[in-house]
Each structure stands twice: as structure tokens, then as C-alpha cells.
PDB file of C-alpha atoms in Angstrom:
ATOM      1  CA  GLU R   1     199.442  60.145 116.268  1.00  0.00           C
ATOM      2  CA  VAL R   2     199.499  63.831 115.439  1.00  0.00           C
ATOM      3  CA  GLN R   3     195.971  65.194 115.398  1.00  0.00           C
ATOM      4  CA  LEU R   4     193.731  68.189 115.926  1.00  0.00           C
ATOM      5  CA  VAL R   5     190.366  67.420 117.488  1.00  0.00           C
ATOM      6  CA  GLN R   6     187.676  70.058 117.305  1.00  0.00           C
ATOM      7  CA  SER R   7     184.617  70.663 119.421  1.00  0.00           C
ATOM      8  CA  GLY R   8     181.197  69.567 118.237  1.00  0.00           C
ATOM      9  CA  ALA R   9     178.601  71.184 116.035  1.00  0.00           C
ATOM     10  CA  GLU R  10     176.829  74.292 117.281  1.00  0.00           C
ATOM     11  CA  VAL R  11     173.410  75.798 116.576  1.00  0.00           C
ATOM     12  CA  LYS R  12     173.050  79.413 117.654  1.00  0.00           C
ATOM     13  CA  LYS R  13     170.781  82.406 117.173  1.00  0.00           C
ATOM     14  CA  PRO R  14     171.881  85.685 115.606  1.00  0.00           C
ATOM     15  CA  GLY R  15     173.477  87.964 118.169  1.00  0.00           C
ATOM     16  CA  GLU R  16     174.668  85.140 120.408  1.00  0.00           C
ATOM     17  CA  SER R  17     178.315  84.561 121.274  1.00  0.00           C
ATOM     18  CA  LEU R  18     180.293  81.403 120.581  1.00  0.00           C
ATOM     19  CA  LYS R  19     183.721  79.921 121.214  1.00  0.00           C
ATOM     20  CA  ILE R  20     184.815  76.733 119.436  1.00  0.00           C
ATOM     21  CA  SER R  21     187.935  74.775 120.247  1.00  0.00           C
ATOM     22  CA  CYS R  22     190.715  72.758 118.659  1.00  0.00           C
ATOM     23  CA  LYS R  23     192.897  70.472 120.783  1.00  0.00           C
ATOM     24  CA  GLY R  24     196.266  69.364 119.509  1.00  0.00           C
ATOM     25  CA  SER R  25     197.948  66.122 120.485  1.00  0.00           C
ATOM     26  CA  GLY R  26     200.883  63.971 119.469  1.00  0.00           C
ATOM     27  CA  TYR R  27     203.272  66.884 118.984  1.00  0.00           C
ATOM     28  CA  SER R  28     204.651  69.957 120.753  1.00  0.00           C
ATOM     29  CA  PHE R  29     201.623  72.260 120.642  1.00  0.00           C
ATOM     30  CA  THR R  30     203.610  75.375 121.486  1.00  0.00           C
ATOM     31  CA  SER R  31     206.008  74.918 118.565  1.00  0.00           C
ATOM     32  CA  TYR R  32     203.553  75.111 115.653  1.00  0.00           C
ATOM     33  CA  TRP R  33     201.230  77.836 114.409  1.00  0.00           C
ATOM     34  CA  ILE R  34     197.522  76.932 114.440  1.00  0.00           C
ATOM     35  CA  GLY R  35     195.209  78.521 111.882  1.00  0.00           C
ATOM     36  CA  TRP R  36     191.489  78.608 111.154  1.00  0.00           C
ATOM     37  CA  VAL R  37     189.815  78.092 107.783  1.00  0.00           C
ATOM     38  CA  ARG R  38     186.173  78.784 106.926  1.00  0.00           C
ATOM     39  CA  GLN R  39     184.120  76.858 104.397  1.00  0.00           C
ATOM     40  CA  MET R  40     180.637  78.189 103.782  1.00  0.00           C
ATOM     41  CA  PRO R  41     178.058  75.664 102.549  1.00  0.00           C
ATOM     42  CA  GLY R  42     178.940  74.503  99.039  1.00  0.00           C
ATOM     43  CA  LYS R  43     181.815  76.969  98.796  1.00  0.00           C
ATOM     44  CA  GLY R  44     185.599  77.028  98.872  1.00  0.00           C
ATOM     45  CA  LEU R  45     188.195  77.496 101.589  1.00  0.00           C
ATOM     46  CA  GLU R  46     188.936  80.866 103.197  1.00  0.00           C
ATOM     47  CA  TRP R  47     191.876  81.476 105.511  1.00  0.00           C
ATOM     48  CA  MET R  48     190.820  83.413 108.609  1.00  0.00           C
ATOM     49  CA  GLY R  49     193.867  83.802 110.802  1.00  0.00           C
ATOM     50  CA  ILE R  50     196.624  82.078 112.710  1.00  0.00           C
ATOM     51  CA  ILE R  51     198.125  81.960 116.197  1.00  0.00           C
ATOM     52  CA  TYR R  52     201.418  80.786 117.678  1.00  0.00           C
ATOM     53  CA  PRO R  53     200.477  79.142 120.974  1.00  0.00           C
ATOM     54  CA  GLY R  54     203.993  79.563 122.328  1.00  0.00           C
ATOM     55  CA  ASP R  55     203.577  83.322 122.716  1.00  0.00           C
ATOM     56  CA  SER R  56     200.023  83.976 121.419  1.00  0.00           C
ATOM     57  CA  ASP R  57     201.288  85.997 118.447  1.00  0.00           C
ATOM     58  CA  THR R  58     198.174  86.259 116.237  1.00  0.00           C
ATOM     59  CA  ARG R  59     197.568  87.377 112.657  1.00  0.00           C
ATOM     60  CA  TYR R  60     194.248  87.830 110.898  1.00  0.00           C
ATOM     61  CA  SER R  61     193.151  87.874 107.305  1.00  0.00           C
ATOM     62  CA  PRO R  62     191.944  91.408 106.488  1.00  0.00           C
ATOM     63  CA  SER R  63     188.561  89.848 105.657  1.00  0.00           C
ATOM     64  CA  PHE R  64     188.151  88.545 109.211  1.00  0.00           C
ATOM     65  CA  GLN R  65     189.976  91.183 111.277  1.00  0.00           C
ATOM     66  CA  GLY R  66     187.570  92.505 113.890  1.00  0.00           C
ATOM     67  CA  GLN R  67     184.974  89.842 113.098  1.00  0.00           C
ATOM     68  CA  VAL R  68     186.450  86.981 115.145  1.00  0.00           C
ATOM     69  CA  THR R  69     189.008  86.438 117.901  1.00  0.00           C
ATOM     70  CA  ILE R  70     191.615  83.704 117.840  1.00  0.00           C
ATOM     71  CA  SER R  71     193.230  82.623 121.094  1.00  0.00           C
ATOM     72  CA  ALA R  72     195.069  79.690 122.635  1.00  0.00           C
ATOM     73  CA  ASP R  73     195.637  78.084 126.016  1.00  0.00           C
ATOM     74  CA  LYS R  74     198.971  76.319 125.824  1.00  0.00           C
ATOM     75  CA  SER R  75     198.485  74.676 129.210  1.00  0.00           C
ATOM     76  CA  ILE R  76     195.788  72.471 127.677  1.00  0.00           C
ATOM     77  CA  SER R  77     197.075  72.458 124.071  1.00  0.00           C
ATOM     78  CA  THR R  78     193.908  74.102 122.777  1.00  0.00           C
ATOM     79  CA  ALA R  79     193.231  76.881 120.312  1.00  0.00           C
ATOM     80  CA  TYR R  80     189.967  78.784 120.049  1.00  0.00           C
ATOM     81  CA  LEU R  81     187.890  80.720 117.554  1.00  0.00           C
ATOM     82  CA  GLN R  82     185.398  83.123 119.064  1.00  0.00           C
ATOM     83  CA  TRP R  83     182.524  85.358 117.978  1.00  0.00           C
ATOM     84  CA  SER R  84     180.928  88.023 120.174  1.00  0.00           C
ATOM     85  CA  SER R  85     177.791  88.453 118.071  1.00  0.00           C
ATOM     86  CA  LEU R  86     176.973  85.832 115.458  1.00  0.00           C
ATOM     87  CA  LYS R  87     175.283  86.556 112.148  1.00  0.00           C
ATOM     88  CA  ALA R  88     173.451  84.212 109.808  1.00  0.00           C
ATOM     89  CA  SER R  89     176.333  84.672 107.378  1.00  0.00           C
ATOM     90  CA  ASP R  90     178.671  82.989 109.909  1.00  0.00           C
ATOM     91  CA  THR R  91     176.976  79.680 109.112  1.00  0.00           C
ATOM     92  CA  ALA R  92     179.835  77.489 107.893  1.00  0.00           C
ATOM     93  CA  MET R  93     182.201  74.635 108.605  1.00  0.00           C
ATOM     94  CA  TYR R  94     185.292  75.814 110.462  1.00  0.00           C
ATOM     95  CA  TYR R  95     188.550  73.880 110.320  1.00  0.00           C
ATOM     96  CA  CYS R  96     191.578  74.330 112.503  1.00  0.00           C
ATOM     97  CA  VAL R  97     194.869  73.596 110.778  1.00  0.00           C
ATOM     98  CA  ARG R  98     198.501  73.180 111.752  1.00  0.00           C
ATOM     99  CA  ARG R  99     201.107  75.130 109.846  1.00  0.00           C
ATOM    100  CA  GLY R 100     203.899  72.767 108.874  1.00  0.00           C
ATOM    101  CA  SER R 101     207.532  73.202 109.869  1.00  0.00           C
ATOM    102  CA  GLY R 102     210.570  73.550 107.683  1.00  0.00           C
ATOM    103  CA  TYR R 103     211.284  75.929 104.852  1.00  0.00           C
ATOM    104  CA  TYR R 104     208.785  74.498 102.356  1.00  0.00           C
ATOM    105  CA  LEU R 105     206.235  72.807 104.596  1.00  0.00           C
ATOM    106  CA  SER R 106     205.869  75.931 106.723  1.00  0.00           C
ATOM    107  CA  ALA R 107     203.952  77.495 103.828  1.00  0.00           C
ATOM    108  CA  ALA R 108     201.288  74.780 104.022  1.00  0.00           C
ATOM    109  CA  PHE R 109     198.805  73.274 106.443  1.00  0.00           C
ATOM    110  CA  ASP R 110     199.860  69.713 107.108  1.00  0.00           C
ATOM    111  CA  ILE R 111     197.319  68.656 109.728  1.00  0.00           C
ATOM    112  CA  TRP R 112     193.589  69.461 109.647  1.00  0.00           C
ATOM    113  CA  GLY R 113     190.970  69.110 112.323  1.00  0.00           C
ATOM    114  CA  GLN R 114     187.743  67.300 111.490  1.00  0.00           C
ATOM    115  CA  GLY R 115     185.793  70.551 111.331  1.00  0.00           C
ATOM    116  CA  THR R 116     183.133  72.205 113.464  1.00  0.00           C
ATOM    117  CA  MET R 117     179.839  73.058 111.818  1.00  0.00           C
ATOM    118  CA  VAL R 118     178.343  76.315 113.077  1.00  0.00           C
ATOM    119  CA  THR R 119     174.729  77.074 112.179  1.00  0.00           C
ATOM    120  CA  VAL R 120     173.286  80.492 112.962  1.00  0.00           C
ATOM    121  CA  SER R 121     169.560  80.741 112.515  1.00  0.00           C
ATOM    122  CA  SER R 122     166.651  82.447 114.183  1.00  0.00           C
TER     123      SER R 122
ATOM    124  CA  GLU H   1     196.669  90.504  98.029  1.00  0.00           C
ATOM    125  CA  ILE H   2     197.494  87.700  95.628  1.00  0.00           C
ATOM    126  CA  VAL H   3     194.472  86.117  93.955  1.00  0.00           C
ATOM    127  CA  LEU H   4     194.640  82.485  92.851  1.00  0.00           C
ATOM    128  CA  THR H   5     192.444  81.429  89.930  1.00  0.00           C
ATOM    129  CA  GLN H   6     191.951  77.733  89.306  1.00  0.00           C
ATOM    130  CA  SER H   7     190.849  76.203  86.034  1.00  0.00           C
ATOM    131  CA  PRO H   8     188.822  74.515  84.912  1.00  0.00           C
ATOM    132  CA  GLY H   9     186.035  74.895  87.430  1.00  0.00           C
ATOM    133  CA  THR H  10     184.947  71.329  86.739  1.00  0.00           C
ATOM    134  CA  LEU H  11     186.913  68.599  85.002  1.00  0.00           C
ATOM    135  CA  SER H  12     185.130  65.458  83.801  1.00  0.00           C
ATOM    136  CA  LEU H  13     187.385  62.471  83.198  1.00  0.00           C
ATOM    137  CA  SER H  14     187.335  58.685  83.414  1.00  0.00           C
ATOM    138  CA  PRO H  15     189.396  56.415  85.677  1.00  0.00           C
ATOM    139  CA  GLY H  16     192.755  55.698  84.126  1.00  0.00           C
ATOM    140  CA  GLU H  17     192.937  59.072  82.365  1.00  0.00           C
ATOM    141  CA  ARG H  18     195.400  61.853  83.132  1.00  0.00           C
ATOM    142  CA  ALA H  19     194.176  64.966  84.938  1.00  0.00           C
ATOM    143  CA  THR H  20     195.789  68.373  84.646  1.00  0.00           C
ATOM    144  CA  LEU H  21     194.604  71.121  86.998  1.00  0.00           C
ATOM    145  CA  SER H  22     195.779  74.705  86.739  1.00  0.00           C
ATOM    146  CA  CYS H  23     196.338  77.409  89.351  1.00  0.00           C
ATOM    147  CA  ARG H  24     197.229  80.908  88.173  1.00  0.00           C
ATOM    148  CA  ALA H  25     198.340  83.694  90.505  1.00  0.00           C
ATOM    149  CA  SER H  26     197.646  87.398  90.009  1.00  0.00           C
ATOM    150  CA  GLN H  27     201.315  88.093  90.732  1.00  0.00           C
ATOM    151  CA  SER H  28     204.429  86.007  91.076  1.00  0.00           C
ATOM    152  CA  VAL H  29     204.457  83.443  93.867  1.00  0.00           C
ATOM    153  CA  SER H  30     207.548  81.780  95.217  1.00  0.00           C
ATOM    154  CA  SER H  31     207.326  78.151  94.217  1.00  0.00           C
ATOM    155  CA  SER H  32     208.395  77.349  97.751  1.00  0.00           C
ATOM    156  CA  TYR H  33     205.059  78.685  98.918  1.00  0.00           C
ATOM    157  CA  LEU H  34     202.506  76.940  96.716  1.00  0.00           C
ATOM    158  CA  ALA H  35     200.495  73.976  97.994  1.00  0.00           C
ATOM    159  CA  TRP H  36     197.667  71.738  96.798  1.00  0.00           C
ATOM    160  CA  TYR H  37     194.901  70.081  98.820  1.00  0.00           C
ATOM    161  CA  GLN H  38     192.282  67.429  98.097  1.00  0.00           C
ATOM    162  CA  GLN H  39     188.831  67.489  99.657  1.00  0.00           C
ATOM    163  CA  LYS H  40     186.367  64.641  99.400  1.00  0.00           C
ATOM    164  CA  PRO H  41     182.676  65.119 100.256  1.00  0.00           C
ATOM    165  CA  GLY H  42     182.059  65.287 103.980  1.00  0.00           C
ATOM    166  CA  GLN H  43     185.761  65.265 104.796  1.00  0.00           C
ATOM    167  CA  ALA H  44     188.359  67.805 105.806  1.00  0.00           C
ATOM    168  CA  PRO H  45     190.875  68.748 103.133  1.00  0.00           C
ATOM    169  CA  ARG H  46     194.234  67.006 103.156  1.00  0.00           C
ATOM    170  CA  LEU H  47     197.620  68.256 102.025  1.00  0.00           C
ATOM    171  CA  LEU H  48     198.824  66.714  98.765  1.00  0.00           C
ATOM    172  CA  ILE H  49     201.690  68.882  97.529  1.00  0.00           C
ATOM    173  CA  TYR H  50     203.820  71.590  99.136  1.00  0.00           C
ATOM    174  CA  GLY H  51     206.666  73.672  97.817  1.00  0.00           C
ATOM    175  CA  ALA H  52     204.928  73.380  94.423  1.00  0.00           C
ATOM    176  CA  SER H  53     206.299  69.877  93.785  1.00  0.00           C
ATOM    177  CA  SER H  54     206.932  67.946  97.012  1.00  0.00           C
ATOM    178  CA  ARG H  55     204.454  65.239  97.912  1.00  0.00           C
ATOM    179  CA  ALA H  56     203.146  65.210 101.467  1.00  0.00           C
ATOM    180  CA  THR H  57     203.526  62.111 103.606  1.00  0.00           C
ATOM    181  CA  GLY H  58     201.564  59.146 102.284  1.00  0.00           C
ATOM    182  CA  ILE H  59     200.559  60.746  98.982  1.00  0.00           C
ATOM    183  CA  PRO H  60     200.816  58.340  96.010  1.00  0.00           C
ATOM    184  CA  ASP H  61     203.326  59.150  93.306  1.00  0.00           C
ATOM    185  CA  ARG H  62     200.607  59.471  90.665  1.00  0.00           C
ATOM    186  CA  PHE H  63     200.158  62.980  92.117  1.00  0.00           C
ATOM    187  CA  SER H  64     202.712  65.535  91.006  1.00  0.00           C
ATOM    188  CA  GLY H  65     203.014  69.304  91.121  1.00  0.00           C
ATOM    189  CA  SER H  66     204.952  71.698  88.948  1.00  0.00           C
ATOM    190  CA  GLY H  67     205.212  75.314  87.958  1.00  0.00           C
ATOM    191  CA  SER H  68     206.742  78.609  88.922  1.00  0.00           C
ATOM    192  CA  GLY H  69     206.038  82.324  88.877  1.00  0.00           C
ATOM    193  CA  THR H  70     202.329  82.703  88.248  1.00  0.00           C
ATOM    194  CA  ASP H  71     201.454  79.319  86.722  1.00  0.00           C
ATOM    195  CA  PHE H  72     201.244  76.085  88.657  1.00  0.00           C
ATOM    196  CA  THR H  73     199.886  72.661  87.770  1.00  0.00           C
ATOM    197  CA  LEU H  74     198.699  69.600  89.650  1.00  0.00           C
ATOM    198  CA  THR H  75     198.847  66.434  87.576  1.00  0.00           C
ATOM    199  CA  ILE H  76     197.301  63.093  88.408  1.00  0.00           C
ATOM    200  CA  SER H  77     198.920  60.619  86.045  1.00  0.00           C
ATOM    201  CA  ARG H  78     196.290  57.876  86.079  1.00  0.00           C
ATOM    202  CA  LEU H  79     193.039  58.565  87.855  1.00  0.00           C
ATOM    203  CA  GLU H  80     191.849  56.131  90.465  1.00  0.00           C
ATOM    204  CA  PRO H  81     188.188  56.104  91.595  1.00  0.00           C
ATOM    205  CA  GLU H  82     189.184  57.648  94.935  1.00  0.00           C
ATOM    206  CA  ASP H  83     190.782  60.667  93.216  1.00  0.00           C
ATOM    207  CA  PHE H  84     187.478  62.230  92.235  1.00  0.00           C
ATOM    208  CA  ALA H  85     187.209  65.163  94.604  1.00  0.00           C
ATOM    209  CA  VAL H  86     187.693  68.924  94.813  1.00  0.00           C
ATOM    210  CA  TYR H  87     191.236  70.283  94.618  1.00  0.00           C
ATOM    211  CA  TYR H  88     192.453  73.610  95.980  1.00  0.00           C
ATOM    212  CA  CYS H  89     195.698  75.456  95.489  1.00  0.00           C
ATOM    213  CA  GLN H  90     196.997  77.739  98.237  1.00  0.00           C
ATOM    214  CA  GLN H  91     199.793  80.261  98.474  1.00  0.00           C
ATOM    215  CA  TYR H  92     201.655  81.751 101.405  1.00  0.00           C
ATOM    216  CA  GLY H  93     202.513  85.422 101.364  1.00  0.00           C
ATOM    217  CA  SER H  94     204.396  87.737 103.651  1.00  0.00           C
ATOM    218  CA  SER H  95     203.399  88.332 107.286  1.00  0.00           C
ATOM    219  CA  LEU H  96     201.794  84.912 107.557  1.00  0.00           C
ATOM    220  CA  MET H  97     199.023  85.643 105.046  1.00  0.00           C
ATOM    221  CA  TYR H  98     197.508  82.754 103.107  1.00  0.00           C
ATOM    222  CA  THR H  99     195.185  82.566 100.103  1.00  0.00           C
ATOM    223  CA  PHE H 100     193.244  79.679  98.554  1.00  0.00           C
ATOM    224  CA  GLY H 101     192.068  79.264  95.002  1.00  0.00           C
ATOM    225  CA  GLN H 102     188.352  78.709  94.432  1.00  0.00           C
ATOM    226  CA  GLY H 103     188.791  75.004  93.693  1.00  0.00           C
ATOM    227  CA  THR H 104     188.490  72.572  90.796  1.00  0.00           C
ATOM    228  CA  LYS H 105     185.961  69.775  90.980  1.00  0.00           C
ATOM    229  CA  LEU H 106     187.209  66.572  89.393  1.00  0.00           C
ATOM    230  CA  GLU H 107     184.228  64.418  88.508  1.00  0.00           C
ATOM    231  CA  ILE H 108     183.731  61.048  86.897  1.00  0.00           C
ATOM    232  CA  LYS H 109     182.768  61.245  83.255  1.00  0.00           C
TER     233      LYS H 109
END
């Protein structure tokens, strides 16, 4: 079964650092882009950025450039989303997603992780 | 940056009725690059439609997508109880940039 399994919920204080993970299985991890999507409480979906684990080519949404770091370790089929200094406004559910393959499906996210809830509060 | 505007914000219908959800882009979008997702409470979104009109694996044929240019539509021909959820459109732009619409909530009337 093709799946993305994310790390568990986190509760952090403002100013702390955090790295959450997303492990792919059931497919060739290095052959598909992995993205991250934010959903703030009660709000819609926001695309944050994407990485190609095969060569670590990474792109960021202008809204998130410089705010987070996306990385991947292809040896363990895992992608990461990282903050160096969390803010209360980072409180949200974060989903990792797989970019599909093929001309049409490559414009969509065909597999979603279960989400990681990050709560930042003093 | 292309902005996607979905309407209505909330749609109240009964099971068995037909639902029509709209997604309008601020500039022309290739129909190859328009997708729709469904999100139920407490769950991750799932892909319904890609390439504006192709159903994703396992999606019932009561779901259909259409449109081109700046106007796209998701139609659910006959609503089932499990279809009441939030729906998002999404477009893919150049340089691997993606944008989501703000969502339409489909609720039971």
C-alpha cells in the first residue's frame, strides 16, 4: 500500500525549534516530489513547498520562504519540515503530500499523510 | 500569483440533490492543472479530480469535473450522506508553484 506516515502531534513554546517527519512507503520514494500543506485551525489549505528526494531540489511558496526548511533523507524514505524559532501563529495541522506522476496527475497531490498537529503556546 | 475563488462559501442541499461547486481563477489556468479535493472533518483531504475532469482512483462516477480557462466546476450528480464535506480546488503553476481555493462547505439542508 502506498502511504505517507507522519510523526505525532507536538506541543511547543514560542521560540523553540521543531522538525516533523513524513515517511513514504509502498513506492519509490526518490521518484516523487513530496510537498507540505498547512491548515490553520478552522481554515483552508495552504501550499508551503516541495522537495524531490532524489536530488533534494526544493521549492518554496513565497509565503513560506525563509520561515521553514524542507529536507529529505532518501536513505530512510523520509521528508522533513523544520522551524528554527516557532511562533504562536505556526499553530496548525501540517500535511505531507505526494505529487502525482504523469502529465495530468503531476499537477495534483495524490497521496496525503494523516497530518501532524503542531501547537505553539506559552 | 493566480488566485482561486470558490463559490458559494457554503452550499446547503439534501441527499439525492445535485451539487454544483464553482472555482474561478484570477487568470487563465491550463485545464490540465486543475484539481479538486474533498475533506471530511478530522480527516486529511483526498484527491477527487485531476486534469479538471479525470476522476482519481476509487472516486465514484457521481463526481465529475469540467471547465477551462478561468472557470471550473465540480458536480456531484446525486448527493450521498457521505458527500457532505469541504471541497477545495487547486491549480498548478510554473516552477512547481501550487495554489488552493478557500473551500466550499457542502452541508446537509
